[in-house]
Coordinates of C-alpha atoms in Angstrom, one line a residue:
M17 CA 148.1 312.6 155.5
D18 CA 148.9 315.8 157.5
Q19 CA 147.6 318.8 156.0
E20 CA 150.5 321.0 157.1
G21 CA 152.7 322.0 154.3
G22 CA 156.0 322.7 156.6
K23 CA 158.7 324.7 155.1
A24 CA 158.5 325.8 151.4
F25 CA 162.2 324.6 151.3
D26 CA 163.8 322.1 153.9
L27 CA 167.5 322.4 153.3
R28 CA 168.1 319.6 155.6
L29 CA 165.5 317.2 154.0
F30 CA 167.0 318.5 150.6
N31 CA 170.5 317.4 151.8
R32 CA 169.5 314.2 152.8
L33 CA 167.8 313.7 149.4
M34 CA 171.1 314.7 147.7
E35 CA 173.2 311.8 149.6
H36 CA 171.3 309.3 147.4
T37 CA 172.6 310.8 144.5
K38 CA 176.6 309.7 145.5
P39 CA 176.0 306.4 143.9
Y40 CA 175.0 308.0 140.5
Q41 CA 177.7 310.9 140.6
L42 CA 178.8 310.5 136.9
T43 CA 175.1 310.8 135.8
F44 CA 174.7 314.0 138.0
Y45 CA 177.7 315.6 136.4
G46 CA 176.3 314.7 133.2
V47 CA 172.9 316.2 133.8
A48 CA 175.0 319.3 134.9
L49 CA 176.9 319.5 131.8
A50 CA 173.6 319.1 129.8
A51 CA 172.3 322.1 131.4
I52 CA 175.2 324.2 130.8
L53 CA 175.1 323.3 126.9
I54 CA 171.5 324.0 126.8
S55 CA 172.1 327.8 128.2
G56 CA 174.7 328.2 125.6
F57 CA 172.5 327.1 122.8
A58 CA 169.9 329.2 123.9
V59 CA 172.0 332.3 123.3
L60 CA 173.6 331.1 120.4
T61 CA 170.3 330.6 118.3
P62 CA 169.2 334.5 118.5
L63 CA 172.8 335.5 117.9
L64 CA 173.0 333.7 114.5
V65 CA 169.4 334.9 113.5
G66 CA 170.6 338.5 113.9
D67 CA 173.7 337.7 112.0
I68 CA 171.6 335.9 109.2
V69 CA 169.8 339.4 109.2
D70 CA 172.6 341.6 109.2
E71 CA 175.3 340.0 107.7
A72 CA 173.6 337.8 105.1
I73 CA 170.1 339.0 104.1
K74 CA 170.7 342.6 104.0
Q75 CA 174.3 342.4 102.4
E76 CA 172.5 339.8 100.1
D77 CA 175.3 337.4 100.5
A78 CA 174.3 334.0 99.5
K79 CA 177.6 332.2 100.6
A80 CA 177.2 333.8 104.1
L81 CA 173.7 333.0 104.2
L82 CA 174.4 329.3 103.4
N83 CA 177.2 329.2 106.1
L84 CA 175.2 330.7 108.6
V85 CA 172.0 328.7 108.3
L86 CA 174.1 325.7 108.3
A87 CA 175.5 326.8 111.7
L88 CA 172.2 327.8 112.8
G89 CA 171.3 324.2 111.9
G90 CA 174.1 322.7 113.8
V91 CA 173.3 324.8 116.8
L92 CA 169.4 323.7 116.9
I93 CA 170.6 319.9 116.3
G94 CA 172.7 320.3 119.4
Q95 CA 170.1 322.1 121.6
V96 CA 167.7 319.2 120.8
I97 CA 170.2 316.6 121.5
S98 CA 171.4 318.1 124.9
Q99 CA 167.6 318.8 125.7
L100 CA 166.8 315.1 125.3
L101 CA 169.9 314.0 127.1
F102 CA 169.1 316.3 130.1
N103 CA 165.5 315.4 130.1
Y104 CA 166.2 311.6 130.0
Y105 CA 169.0 311.4 132.7
A106 CA 167.6 313.9 135.0
N107 CA 164.3 311.6 135.0
W108 CA 166.5 308.6 135.3
L109 CA 168.3 310.1 138.2
G110 CA 165.3 311.1 140.1
E111 CA 163.7 307.7 139.4
S112 CA 166.8 306.1 140.8
V113 CA 166.9 308.1 143.9
I114 CA 163.3 307.3 144.8
R115 CA 163.5 303.8 144.0
D116 CA 166.5 303.4 146.5
V117 CA 164.5 305.7 149.2
R118 CA 161.4 303.4 148.7
I119 CA 163.3 300.5 149.5
R120 CA 164.7 301.9 152.5
L121 CA 161.4 303.1 153.4
F122 CA 159.6 299.5 152.8
R123 CA 162.4 298.1 155.2
H124 CA 162.0 300.6 157.7
M125 CA 158.0 299.9 157.7
M126 CA 158.5 296.4 157.9
G127 CA 160.1 296.7 161.3
F128 CA 156.9 298.4 162.9
R129 CA 155.2 296.9 165.4
M130 CA 151.4 295.6 164.9
K131 CA 150.1 298.4 167.0
Y132 CA 151.4 300.9 164.4
F133 CA 149.5 299.3 161.8
D134 CA 146.3 299.1 163.8
N135 CA 146.4 302.7 164.7
S136 CA 147.3 303.9 161.2
S137 CA 145.1 304.0 158.2
I138 CA 146.3 301.7 155.5
G139 CA 145.4 304.2 152.7
V140 CA 147.4 306.9 154.2
L141 CA 150.4 304.5 154.5
V142 CA 150.1 303.4 151.0
T143 CA 149.7 307.1 149.9
R144 CA 153.0 308.1 151.7
A145 CA 155.1 305.0 150.4
V146 CA 153.9 305.2 146.9
A147 CA 152.1 308.2 145.6
D148 CA 154.1 311.0 147.9
L149 CA 157.3 309.3 147.2
Q150 CA 156.7 309.5 143.5
R151 CA 156.0 313.1 143.9
I152 CA 159.0 313.7 145.6
G153 CA 161.0 312.0 142.8
E154 CA 159.2 314.2 140.2
I155 CA 160.2 317.3 142.2
F156 CA 163.8 316.1 142.4
S157 CA 164.1 315.3 138.8
Q158 CA 161.7 317.5 137.1
G159 CA 161.9 320.2 139.4
F160 CA 165.4 320.9 141.0
F161 CA 167.3 320.0 138.0
V162 CA 165.0 322.0 135.5
I163 CA 165.0 325.0 137.9
V164 CA 168.8 325.1 138.2
A165 CA 169.1 324.8 134.4
D166 CA 166.4 327.7 133.8
L167 CA 168.3 329.9 136.2
L168 CA 171.5 329.3 134.6
K169 CA 169.9 330.0 131.2
M170 CA 168.4 333.0 132.6
V171 CA 171.8 334.6 133.8
V172 CA 173.6 333.7 130.6
V173 CA 170.9 335.2 128.5
A174 CA 170.6 338.2 130.8
I175 CA 174.7 338.8 130.5
T176 CA 174.6 338.4 126.7
M177 CA 171.7 341.2 126.4
L178 CA 173.7 343.5 128.5
V179 CA 176.7 342.9 126.2
I180 CA 175.0 343.4 122.9
N181 CA 173.1 346.6 124.0
W182 CA 172.6 347.8 127.5
K183 CA 170.1 350.2 127.0
L184 CA 167.7 347.8 125.3
S185 CA 168.4 345.4 128.1
L186 CA 167.4 347.9 130.5
I187 CA 164.1 348.3 128.8
V188 CA 163.5 344.6 128.9
F189 CA 164.5 344.1 132.6
S190 CA 162.2 347.0 133.7
L191 CA 159.3 344.5 133.3
L192 CA 161.2 341.8 135.3
P193 CA 160.2 343.2 138.7
L194 CA 156.4 342.8 137.5
I195 CA 156.6 339.1 136.4
I196 CA 158.7 338.3 139.5
Y197 CA 156.1 339.9 141.8
A198 CA 153.2 337.9 140.0
T199 CA 155.1 334.7 140.4
R200 CA 155.7 335.2 144.0
L201 CA 151.8 335.8 144.5
F202 CA 151.1 332.6 142.5
Q203 CA 153.5 330.6 144.4
K204 CA 152.0 331.5 147.8
A205 CA 148.6 330.7 146.4
M206 CA 149.4 327.4 144.6
K207 CA 151.4 326.1 147.7
K208 CA 148.2 326.2 149.9
A209 CA 146.2 325.0 146.9
F210 CA 148.4 321.8 146.4
I211 CA 148.7 321.2 150.3
D212 CA 145.0 320.8 150.2
V213 CA 145.2 318.7 146.8
R214 CA 147.5 316.3 148.8
A215 CA 145.4 316.0 151.9
Q216 CA 142.2 315.4 149.8
V217 CA 144.3 312.7 148.0
S218 CA 145.1 311.3 151.2
N219 CA 141.5 311.3 152.5
L220 CA 140.1 310.0 149.1
N221 CA 142.5 306.9 149.5
S222 CA 142.1 306.3 153.0
F223 CA 138.1 306.1 152.7
V224 CA 138.1 303.8 149.7
Q225 CA 140.6 301.4 151.2
E226 CA 138.8 301.4 154.5
R227 CA 135.5 301.0 153.2
I228 CA 136.7 298.3 150.6
T229 CA 138.3 296.3 153.3
G230 CA 135.3 296.6 155.8
M231 CA 132.7 296.1 153.4
K232 CA 131.2 293.3 155.3
I233 CA 130.5 295.9 158.1
V234 CA 129.1 298.3 155.7
Q235 CA 126.9 295.9 154.2
L236 CA 126.1 294.3 157.6
F237 CA 124.6 297.7 159.0
T238 CA 123.1 298.4 155.6
R239 CA 125.2 301.7 155.3
E240 CA 125.7 301.5 151.4
K241 CA 123.6 304.8 150.9
I242 CA 125.5 306.6 153.6
E243 CA 128.7 305.6 152.8
S244 CA 128.0 306.5 149.0
R245 CA 127.0 310.0 150.2
N246 CA 130.1 310.4 152.3
F247 CA 132.3 309.3 149.2
R248 CA 130.4 311.8 146.8
E249 CA 131.4 314.4 149.7
I250 CA 134.9 313.6 149.7
N251 CA 135.2 313.3 146.2
K252 CA 133.7 316.6 145.7
K253 CA 136.5 318.3 148.0
H254 CA 139.3 316.5 145.8
Q255 CA 137.7 318.0 142.8
D256 CA 137.1 321.6 144.2
A257 CA 140.9 321.2 145.5
W258 CA 142.2 320.5 141.9
L259 CA 139.9 323.1 140.4
K260 CA 141.4 325.7 142.4
T261 CA 144.9 325.1 141.1
V262 CA 143.7 325.1 137.7
W263 CA 142.1 328.7 138.4
Y264 CA 145.4 329.8 139.8
N265 CA 146.9 328.5 136.5
S266 CA 144.7 329.9 134.3
F267 CA 145.0 333.3 136.1
F268 CA 149.0 333.3 136.2
F269 CA 150.0 332.3 132.6
P270 CA 148.0 334.5 130.7
I271 CA 149.8 337.7 132.9
A272 CA 152.9 336.2 132.1
D273 CA 152.0 336.0 128.3
I274 CA 151.0 339.4 128.4
V275 CA 154.1 340.9 129.9
S276 CA 156.0 339.0 127.3
S277 CA 154.1 340.6 124.7
I278 CA 154.6 344.1 126.1
T279 CA 158.3 343.4 126.3
V280 CA 158.5 342.4 122.5
G281 CA 156.3 345.8 121.8
L282 CA 158.8 347.9 123.6
I283 CA 162.0 346.1 121.8
V284 CA 159.8 346.8 118.5
W285 CA 159.5 350.4 119.5
Y286 CA 162.9 350.9 120.6
G287 CA 164.2 349.6 117.2
G288 CA 161.6 351.9 115.2
L289 CA 162.9 354.8 117.4
L290 CA 166.4 354.1 116.3
N291 CA 165.4 353.9 112.7
V292 CA 163.5 357.3 112.9
T293 CA 166.6 359.0 114.7
N294 CA 168.9 357.3 112.1
V295 CA 170.7 355.7 114.9
N296 CA 172.2 352.2 114.4
V297 CA 169.8 351.7 111.5
E298 CA 171.8 349.0 110.0
E299 CA 171.4 346.9 113.2
Y300 CA 168.0 345.3 112.5
G301 CA 169.4 341.9 113.3
M302 CA 169.9 343.1 116.9
I303 CA 166.0 343.6 117.2
F304 CA 165.5 340.2 116.1
T305 CA 168.0 338.8 118.4
F306 CA 166.4 340.8 121.5
I307 CA 163.1 339.7 120.7
M308 CA 164.3 335.9 121.1
L309 CA 166.5 336.4 123.8
S310 CA 163.5 338.2 125.6
S311 CA 161.5 335.1 125.2
E312 CA 164.5 332.7 126.4
L313 CA 164.4 335.4 129.4
F314 CA 160.7 335.3 130.4
R315 CA 160.2 331.6 129.7
P316 CA 162.1 330.1 132.4
L317 CA 160.5 332.2 134.9
R318 CA 157.2 330.7 133.9
Q319 CA 158.7 327.3 134.1
I320 CA 160.2 327.9 137.4
A321 CA 156.8 329.2 138.8
D322 CA 155.4 326.0 137.7
K323 CA 157.7 323.9 139.1
F324 CA 157.7 325.7 142.6
N325 CA 154.2 325.4 143.0
T326 CA 153.6 321.8 142.2

């Protein structure tokens, strides 16, 4: 496999891939609708929790508490159902598209001249026709759709926060540049790391395939020890490439957790400041709402970073 990664995002290639969704337009729109519902439920849950605190618990209104808890239960059930439908049909659509692409690729390869196969490593061809296409399918179903859904959720959450309390929203948003900058650095590092991983996977597959098919030659020239040593070296490079991605993940996600924790601390500090100054002391539910909304705001950033890099 070529070690060059190419563009981070090839619009022309993406459009060609999107053309394969045309036979599945109904499913495509269903996935989009599920993403919209998920975004709506993401803000309804914190809002209801805030209402439970302010309108039911503080007012000691048992009837209101029961109604709000039932409403919250309905929202949570709707959120779970929407998420299940989104996950299933997004993956179904991705697998269907890749199945069609794989069939076209196989038919295309069947038309190649024998000279092409003589000059090409079978291991590399198998990797491209099977593993690489499967990876594209995962990026399409678990990457593209999830990223779009997460971006939509972030927009809805941000607008909701501004409507509730713009001052507190600005406090939360003040930390967004930090997490975005860290995400960008993480994305660049992980892109290089995964290019190396894909190259090492291809090299490993090629080596194993060529040695197995040529085992008679290996044994004829008594190269067993030499080839075993070569395999250990290739396998070690493959391991090192994967460990590098583990290191980057281990470094980035704790940073994201720290920023998220700082955000919660700032929200609590602001709520305490309001209490000390006797401003909006009755709106404790808003603090609970903002803590939950901030979590819904930062979680998609982490997921997007993870999807972009794999």
